[in-house]
Backbone as JSON, one array per atom type, in Angstrom:
{
  "sequence": "MPRFMKITLEKRGVSCVARLLDEDAPRSCNAVWKALPLAGDAYHAKYARNEVYTMVPRFADDEPGIENPTVTPIPGDVVYFSFAAGMLDRRFKQEKGIENLPSLIDLAIFYGRNNLLLNGDVGWVVGNVYASIVENLDAMATACNDVWRSGSVGERLIYTRHEV",
  "N": [[0.85, -1.18, 0.0], [0.65, 2.16, -0.91], [2.47, 4.89, 0.61], [2.07, 8.2, 1.86], [3.15, 11.63, 2.13], [2.49, 14.82, 3.52], [3.6, 17.95, 2.59], [4.46, 21.08, 3.7], [4.63, 24.59, 3.28], [4.63, 26.6, 5.77], [4.19, 29.42, 6.53], [3.32, 30.51, 4.13], [1.11, 29.02, 3.71], [0.72, 26.82, 2.0], [0.45, 23.58, 0.66], [1.57, 20.35, -0.44], [1.25, 16.99, -1.73], [3.16, 14.08, -1.41], [4.2, 10.98, -2.76], [5.71, 8.25, -1.25], [8.61, 6.58, -2.41], [8.85, 3.67, -2.03], [9.67, 1.34, -3.33], [11.97, 2.07, -4.68], [13.65, 3.46, -2.94], [13.83, 2.21, -0.27], [15.1, 2.22, 2.32], [15.59, 4.94, 2.88], [12.96, 5.9, 2.76], [11.76, 4.48, 4.9], [13.27, 5.44, 7.08], [12.64, 8.21, 7.08], [9.82, 8.08, 7.3], [9.43, 6.86, 9.83], [10.37, 8.89, 11.44], [8.67, 11.05, 11.1], [6.43, 13.55, 12.44], [8.5, 15.99, 10.74], [10.26, 19.04, 10.79], [11.45, 22.35, 10.04], [13.29, 25.46, 9.72], [12.79, 27.02, 6.58], [14.66, 27.16, 3.57], [15.91, 28.59, 0.53], [17.71, 27.12, -2.07], [21.07, 27.97, -3.05], [22.88, 26.97, -4.93], [21.74, 24.71, -6.27], [19.48, 25.45, -7.72], [16.3, 25.21, -8.3], [15.18, 24.61, -5.61], [13.82, 24.04, -2.41], [14.46, 23.72, 1.01], [14.91, 22.12, 4.25], [16.87, 21.76, 7.2], [17.6, 19.23, 9.5], [18.31, 17.64, 12.67], [20.2, 14.58, 12.65], [18.25, 11.64, 12.37], [17.81, 8.92, 11.94], [18.16, 5.56, 13.06], [19.87, 3.81, 11.76], [21.82, 5.01, 9.24], [20.58, 5.55, 5.97], [22.26, 5.39, 3.71], [23.41, 5.53, 0.26], [20.85, 5.47, -2.12], [18.72, 5.15, -4.9], [19.94, 7.4, -6.24], [20.64, 10.83, -7.19], [21.96, 13.59, -9.08], [20.75, 15.36, -10.56], [17.99, 16.41, -9.98], [14.46, 16.34, -10.74], [11.45, 18.3, -11.38], [9.24, 17.98, -8.68], [10.59, 16.0, -7.35], [11.48, 14.67, -4.18], [13.96, 14.85, -1.89], [16.55, 13.31, 0.02], [19.3, 14.22, 1.86], [22.36, 13.49, 3.38], [24.59, 14.93, 5.53], [27.74, 14.67, 6.67], [29.77, 15.35, 9.59], [31.82, 18.17, 9.22], [31.45, 18.47, 6.48], [29.91, 20.67, 5.77], [30.57, 24.12, 5.67], [31.76, 26.31, 8.31], [30.73, 28.99, 8.36], [28.37, 28.79, 6.8], [26.91, 27.0, 8.42], [26.64, 28.61, 10.7], [25.1, 30.74, 9.69], [22.69, 29.42, 9.32], [22.04, 28.7, 11.84], [22.79, 26.24, 12.87], [25.15, 25.43, 13.89], [25.87, 23.9, 16.08], [25.27, 21.3, 15.52], [26.73, 18.28, 14.79], [26.47, 16.68, 12.54], [24.03, 16.44, 9.91], [20.7, 16.21, 8.46], [19.35, 16.97, 5.36], [16.36, 17.83, 4.03], [14.71, 18.05, 1.08], [12.75, 19.69, -1.47], [12.13, 19.75, -4.93], [11.19, 22.0, -7.4], [11.23, 22.93, -9.98], [12.73, 22.83, -13.3], [16.02, 21.89, -14.62], [17.95, 21.51, -12.56], [20.99, 21.13, -10.77], [23.13, 19.38, -8.82], [25.66, 20.56, -7.76], [28.14, 21.76, -5.84], [30.16, 24.49, -5.18], [32.05, 24.37, -3.13], [32.36, 21.69, -2.32], [31.94, 19.98, -4.46], [30.23, 17.46, -6.38], [27.02, 16.75, -5.09], [25.35, 14.2, -3.93], [22.04, 13.04, -3.73], [19.3, 11.19, -2.24], [16.5, 10.27, -3.96], [13.5, 9.96, -2.59], [10.79, 10.31, -2.59], [7.95, 11.46, -4.48], [6.29, 14.31, -5.64], [2.87, 14.31, -5.97], [0.56, 15.68, -5.93], [-0.66, 18.94, -6.18], [1.66, 20.27, -7.08], [2.04, 22.52, -8.76], [1.01, 24.77, -7.31], [2.68, 24.62, -5.09], [5.13, 25.05, -6.34], [4.86, 27.71, -7.15], [4.73, 28.93, -4.62], [7.26, 28.18, -3.64], [8.93, 29.53, -5.44], [8.3, 32.07, -4.62], [9.54, 32.05, -2.15], [12.14, 32.24, -3.02], [12.09, 34.76, -4.34], [10.94, 36.59, -2.45], [12.02, 35.93, -0.01], [13.06, 33.82, 2.75], [12.72, 34.23, 5.43], [11.22, 33.51, 8.46], [9.75, 31.46, 7.41], [8.68, 28.06, 7.44], [9.35, 24.65, 6.71], [7.44, 21.83, 6.58], [7.03, 18.41, 7.19], [4.73, 15.83, 7.18], [2.86, 12.83, 7.98], [0.49, 11.62, 5.63], [-2.76, 10.67, 5.18], [-4.61, 8.94, 2.81]],
  "CA": [[0.0, 0.0, 0.0], [1.48, 3.38, -0.98], [2.5, 5.83, 1.73], [2.11, 9.58, 1.39], [3.49, 12.71, 3.05], [2.07, 16.18, 3.24], [4.72, 18.87, 2.75], [3.81, 22.39, 3.83], [5.29, 25.86, 3.57], [3.69, 27.04, 6.8], [3.87, 30.85, 6.47], [2.6, 30.76, 2.88], [-0.14, 28.26, 3.76], [0.62, 25.99, 0.8], [0.88, 22.2, 0.88], [1.5, 19.39, -1.53], [1.29, 15.6, -1.27], [4.2, 13.3, -2.08], [4.15, 9.54, -2.59], [7.02, 7.67, -0.95], [9.07, 5.63, -3.42], [9.31, 2.53, -1.24], [10.32, 0.34, -4.17], [13.25, 2.59, -5.16], [14.48, 3.98, -1.83], [13.16, 1.7, 0.93], [15.76, 2.61, 3.57], [15.33, 6.36, 3.09], [11.53, 6.03, 3.05], [11.49, 4.0, 6.26], [13.89, 6.35, 8.04], [11.84, 9.43, 7.15], [8.47, 7.76, 7.78], [9.5, 6.63, 11.28], [10.71, 10.15, 12.12], [7.65, 12.09, 10.9], [6.63, 14.76, 11.64], [9.79, 16.67, 10.72], [10.07, 20.43, 10.38], [12.52, 23.28, 10.34], [13.31, 26.67, 8.92], [12.89, 26.78, 5.14], [15.67, 27.93, 2.84], [15.99, 28.35, -0.9], [19.08, 26.76, -2.43], [21.88, 28.9, -3.84], [23.57, 26.28, -6.02], [20.98, 23.68, -6.99], [18.55, 26.17, -8.56], [14.88, 25.24, -7.92], [15.11, 23.74, -4.43], [13.55, 24.57, -1.08], [14.86, 22.65, 1.91], [15.12, 22.37, 5.66], [17.88, 20.89, 7.78], [17.19, 18.71, 10.81], [19.3, 16.73, 13.24], [20.15, 13.18, 12.2], [17.16, 10.98, 13.08], [17.73, 7.49, 11.66], [19.0, 4.65, 13.84], [20.88, 3.41, 10.78], [21.83, 5.91, 8.08], [20.17, 4.76, 4.81], [23.25, 5.26, 2.64], [22.97, 6.0, -1.06], [19.89, 4.66, -2.86], [17.98, 5.97, -5.87], [20.68, 8.65, -6.2], [20.59, 11.79, -8.29], [22.58, 14.91, -9.02], [19.93, 16.16, -11.46], [16.59, 16.21, -9.62], [13.44, 16.9, -11.61], [10.33, 18.88, -10.63], [8.45, 17.03, -7.91], [11.45, 15.11, -6.56], [11.7, 14.93, -2.76], [15.3, 14.29, -1.79], [17.18, 13.16, 1.33], [20.74, 14.4, 1.85], [23.02, 13.29, 4.66], [25.85, 15.66, 5.57], [28.59, 14.28, 7.79], [30.52, 16.42, 10.25], [32.9, 18.72, 8.43], [31.13, 18.69, 5.07], [29.37, 22.02, 5.61], [31.51, 25.06, 6.29], [31.38, 26.98, 9.56], [29.88, 30.17, 8.11], [27.06, 28.3, 6.36], [26.21, 26.47, 9.59], [26.29, 29.73, 11.56], [23.98, 31.46, 9.05], [21.47, 28.63, 9.46], [21.81, 28.44, 13.25], [22.95, 24.8, 13.11], [26.58, 25.21, 14.13], [26.08, 22.93, 17.15], [24.98, 19.96, 15.03], [27.93, 17.72, 14.17], [26.05, 16.22, 11.22], [22.62, 16.75, 9.76], [19.93, 15.73, 7.32], [18.73, 18.01, 4.54], [15.17, 17.33, 3.34], [14.5, 19.06, 0.03], [11.81, 19.5, -2.57], [12.54, 20.41, -6.17], [9.94, 22.46, -7.98], [11.41, 23.37, -11.37], [13.68, 22.07, -14.12], [17.42, 22.3, -14.78], [18.67, 21.48, -11.29], [22.27, 20.44, -10.81], [23.63, 19.34, -7.44], [27.1, 20.8, -7.81], [28.46, 22.8, -4.88], [31.5, 24.99, -5.42], [32.96, 24.03, -2.04], [32.59, 20.25, -2.12], [31.73, 19.22, -5.69], [28.92, 16.83, -6.57], [26.28, 16.42, -3.87], [24.38, 13.16, -4.31], [20.9, 12.9, -2.84], [18.4, 10.07, -2.46], [15.11, 10.6, -4.29], [12.71, 9.0, -1.82], [9.37, 10.58, -2.77], [7.61, 12.27, -5.65], [5.08, 15.1, -5.42], [1.8, 13.81, -6.84], [-0.62, 16.54, -5.81], [-0.48, 20.36, -5.89], [3.02, 20.73, -7.39], [2.03, 23.87, -9.34], [0.86, 25.77, -6.24], [3.9, 24.58, -4.28], [6.19, 25.68, -7.14], [4.64, 29.15, -7.05], [5.14, 29.32, -3.27], [8.73, 28.03, -3.55], [9.52, 30.64, -6.17], [8.15, 33.25, -3.77], [10.61, 31.96, -1.15], [13.32, 32.77, -3.71], [11.93, 36.19, -4.65], [10.59, 37.41, -1.29], [12.84, 35.55, 1.14], [12.61, 32.68, 3.55], [12.66, 34.58, 6.85], [9.96, 33.18, 9.11], [9.08, 30.33, 6.73], [9.03, 26.71, 7.91], [8.99, 23.53, 5.84], [6.93, 20.8, 7.5], [6.75, 17.1, 6.6], [3.87, 15.02, 8.06], [2.19, 11.71, 7.32], [-0.77, 11.99, 4.98], [-3.64, 9.52, 4.93], [-5.42, 9.17, 1.6]],
  "C": [[0.89, 1.24, 0.0], [1.38, 4.23, 0.29], [2.68, 7.24, 1.18], [2.5, 10.52, 2.53], [2.83, 13.99, 2.58], [3.26, 17.07, 3.53], [4.15, 20.28, 2.68], [4.84, 23.5, 3.99], [4.32, 26.6, 4.49], [3.25, 28.5, 6.64], [3.03, 31.18, 5.23], [1.3, 29.97, 2.8], [-0.36, 27.37, 2.54], [1.18, 24.61, 1.12], [0.81, 21.42, -0.42], [1.54, 17.99, -0.91], [2.32, 14.87, -2.1], [4.01, 11.82, -1.75], [5.56, 9.03, -2.32], [7.36, 6.61, -1.99], [9.69, 4.41, -2.73], [10.05, 1.5, -2.07], [11.71, 0.78, -4.63], [14.21, 3.02, -4.04], [13.91, 3.52, -0.49], [13.8, 2.15, 2.24], [15.5, 4.08, 3.89], [13.86, 6.58, 3.47], [11.23, 5.62, 4.48], [12.07, 4.93, 7.31], [13.05, 7.61, 8.21], [10.48, 9.14, 7.77], [8.44, 7.58, 9.3], [9.7, 7.93, 12.04], [9.63, 11.22, 12.01], [6.84, 12.3, 12.17], [8.04, 15.33, 11.81], [9.56, 18.09, 10.22], [11.3, 21.25, 10.74], [12.41, 24.52, 9.49], [13.51, 26.31, 7.45], [13.94, 27.7, 4.54], [15.53, 27.63, 1.36], [17.45, 28.12, -1.25], [19.76, 27.88, -3.22], [22.42, 28.22, -5.08], [22.65, 25.43, -6.88], [19.94, 24.25, -7.94], [17.15, 26.18, -7.98], [14.61, 24.29, -6.75], [14.77, 24.56, -3.19], [13.79, 23.42, -0.11], [14.83, 23.1, 3.36], [16.19, 21.4, 6.13], [17.46, 20.52, 9.19], [18.31, 17.84, 11.36], [19.12, 15.32, 12.68], [19.11, 12.44, 13.03], [17.11, 9.47, 12.89], [18.65, 6.69, 12.59], [20.17, 4.18, 12.99], [20.76, 4.32, 9.57], [21.51, 5.09, 6.82], [21.26, 4.52, 3.77], [22.66, 5.72, 1.31], [22.0, 4.98, -1.67], [19.04, 5.59, -3.71], [18.62, 7.36, -5.98], [20.44, 9.54, -7.41], [21.51, 12.97, -8.01], [21.83, 15.86, -9.94], [18.44, 15.96, -11.15], [15.64, 16.92, -10.59], [12.31, 17.5, -10.77], [9.49, 17.79, -9.96], [9.28, 16.05, -7.11], [11.55, 15.61, -5.12], [12.96, 14.15, -2.4], [15.84, 14.37, -0.36], [18.69, 13.29, 1.14], [21.26, 14.19, 3.27], [24.37, 13.98, 4.61], [26.6, 15.29, 6.85], [29.27, 15.51, 8.38], [31.64, 16.88, 9.34], [32.56, 19.0, 6.99], [30.62, 20.11, 4.8], [30.29, 23.01, 6.33], [30.9, 25.81, 7.46], [30.42, 28.14, 9.32], [28.47, 29.76, 7.69], [26.26, 27.8, 7.56], [25.8, 27.59, 10.54], [25.1, 30.51, 11.0], [22.65, 30.76, 9.28], [21.15, 28.31, 10.92], [21.95, 26.97, 13.62], [24.4, 24.46, 13.44], [26.85, 24.18, 15.22], [25.77, 21.49, 16.73], [26.22, 19.4, 14.34], [27.65, 17.2, 12.76], [24.56, 16.47, 11.11], [22.02, 16.14, 8.51], [19.27, 16.93, 6.67], [17.58, 17.33, 3.81], [14.73, 18.39, 2.36], [13.39, 18.67, -0.92], [12.32, 20.3, -3.76], [11.28, 20.74, -6.96], [10.06, 22.93, -9.43], [12.48, 22.54, -12.04], [15.1, 22.62, -13.99], [18.18, 22.44, -13.47], [19.95, 20.68, -11.45], [22.89, 20.52, -9.42], [25.15, 19.39, -7.43], [27.39, 22.0, -6.91], [29.91, 23.21, -5.08], [32.51, 24.62, -4.35], [33.32, 22.54, -2.0], [32.42, 19.41, -3.39], [30.33, 18.66, -5.78], [28.31, 16.46, -5.24], [25.17, 15.45, -4.27], [23.29, 13.08, -3.26], [20.07, 11.69, -3.21], [17.01, 10.59, -2.78], [14.25, 9.55, -3.62], [11.2, 9.23, -1.92], [9.19, 11.45, -4.0], [6.3, 13.01, -5.37], [4.04, 14.7, -6.45], [0.56, 14.69, -6.81], [-0.18, 17.95, -5.43], [0.94, 20.88, -6.13], [3.01, 22.17, -7.93], [1.92, 24.95, -8.27], [2.11, 25.8, -5.36], [5.05, 25.25, -5.02], [6.06, 27.21, -7.07], [5.09, 29.66, -5.68], [6.65, 29.23, -3.1], [9.44, 29.16, -4.29], [9.39, 31.94, -5.37], [9.17, 33.23, -2.63], [11.89, 32.54, -1.74], [13.22, 34.29, -3.87], [11.75, 37.05, -3.41], [11.4, 37.1, -0.05], [12.2, 34.47, 1.99], [12.43, 33.01, 5.03], [11.26, 34.3, 7.4], [9.22, 32.0, 8.48], [9.59, 29.02, 7.3], [8.55, 25.69, 6.88], [8.64, 22.36, 6.75], [6.56, 19.55, 6.7], [5.91, 16.3, 7.6], [3.34, 13.84, 7.26], [0.87, 12.2, 6.75], [-1.55, 10.73, 4.69], [-4.53, 9.86, 3.74], [-6.81, 8.63, 1.79]]
}
């Protein structure tokens, strides 16, 4: 039976529904599902292009590792990134208020085309595509673009279980 998540930009009052890709990324899906709800400050990516994300403390008992990897996410992809201690620079962590976390998880949604996960500091950043937005992508894309244009201050990205 398929599992679904509701993903919300709280301040903008916009949500979408994503189907977990259990057949392609079972470890990532199970780790996220067990940890829901998850939430944090929302940010718009600088490098990847059409990405809104939040960073949370590591939550999985066993890190999923790489599965269903991508460096070129498409619109509607929901991606799990694991950043080990030392991978993110001090200034970046201070800007995000996460400098006390030794490692962290980045939960991201991609809302437009032509994304490339290439970071000037560390090179290619591989993420696990563990869900796909199946409902309300257009409205979420508009809200995500507004995060880019108007700013992310005060915005939160929230992931919860969704019953169909």
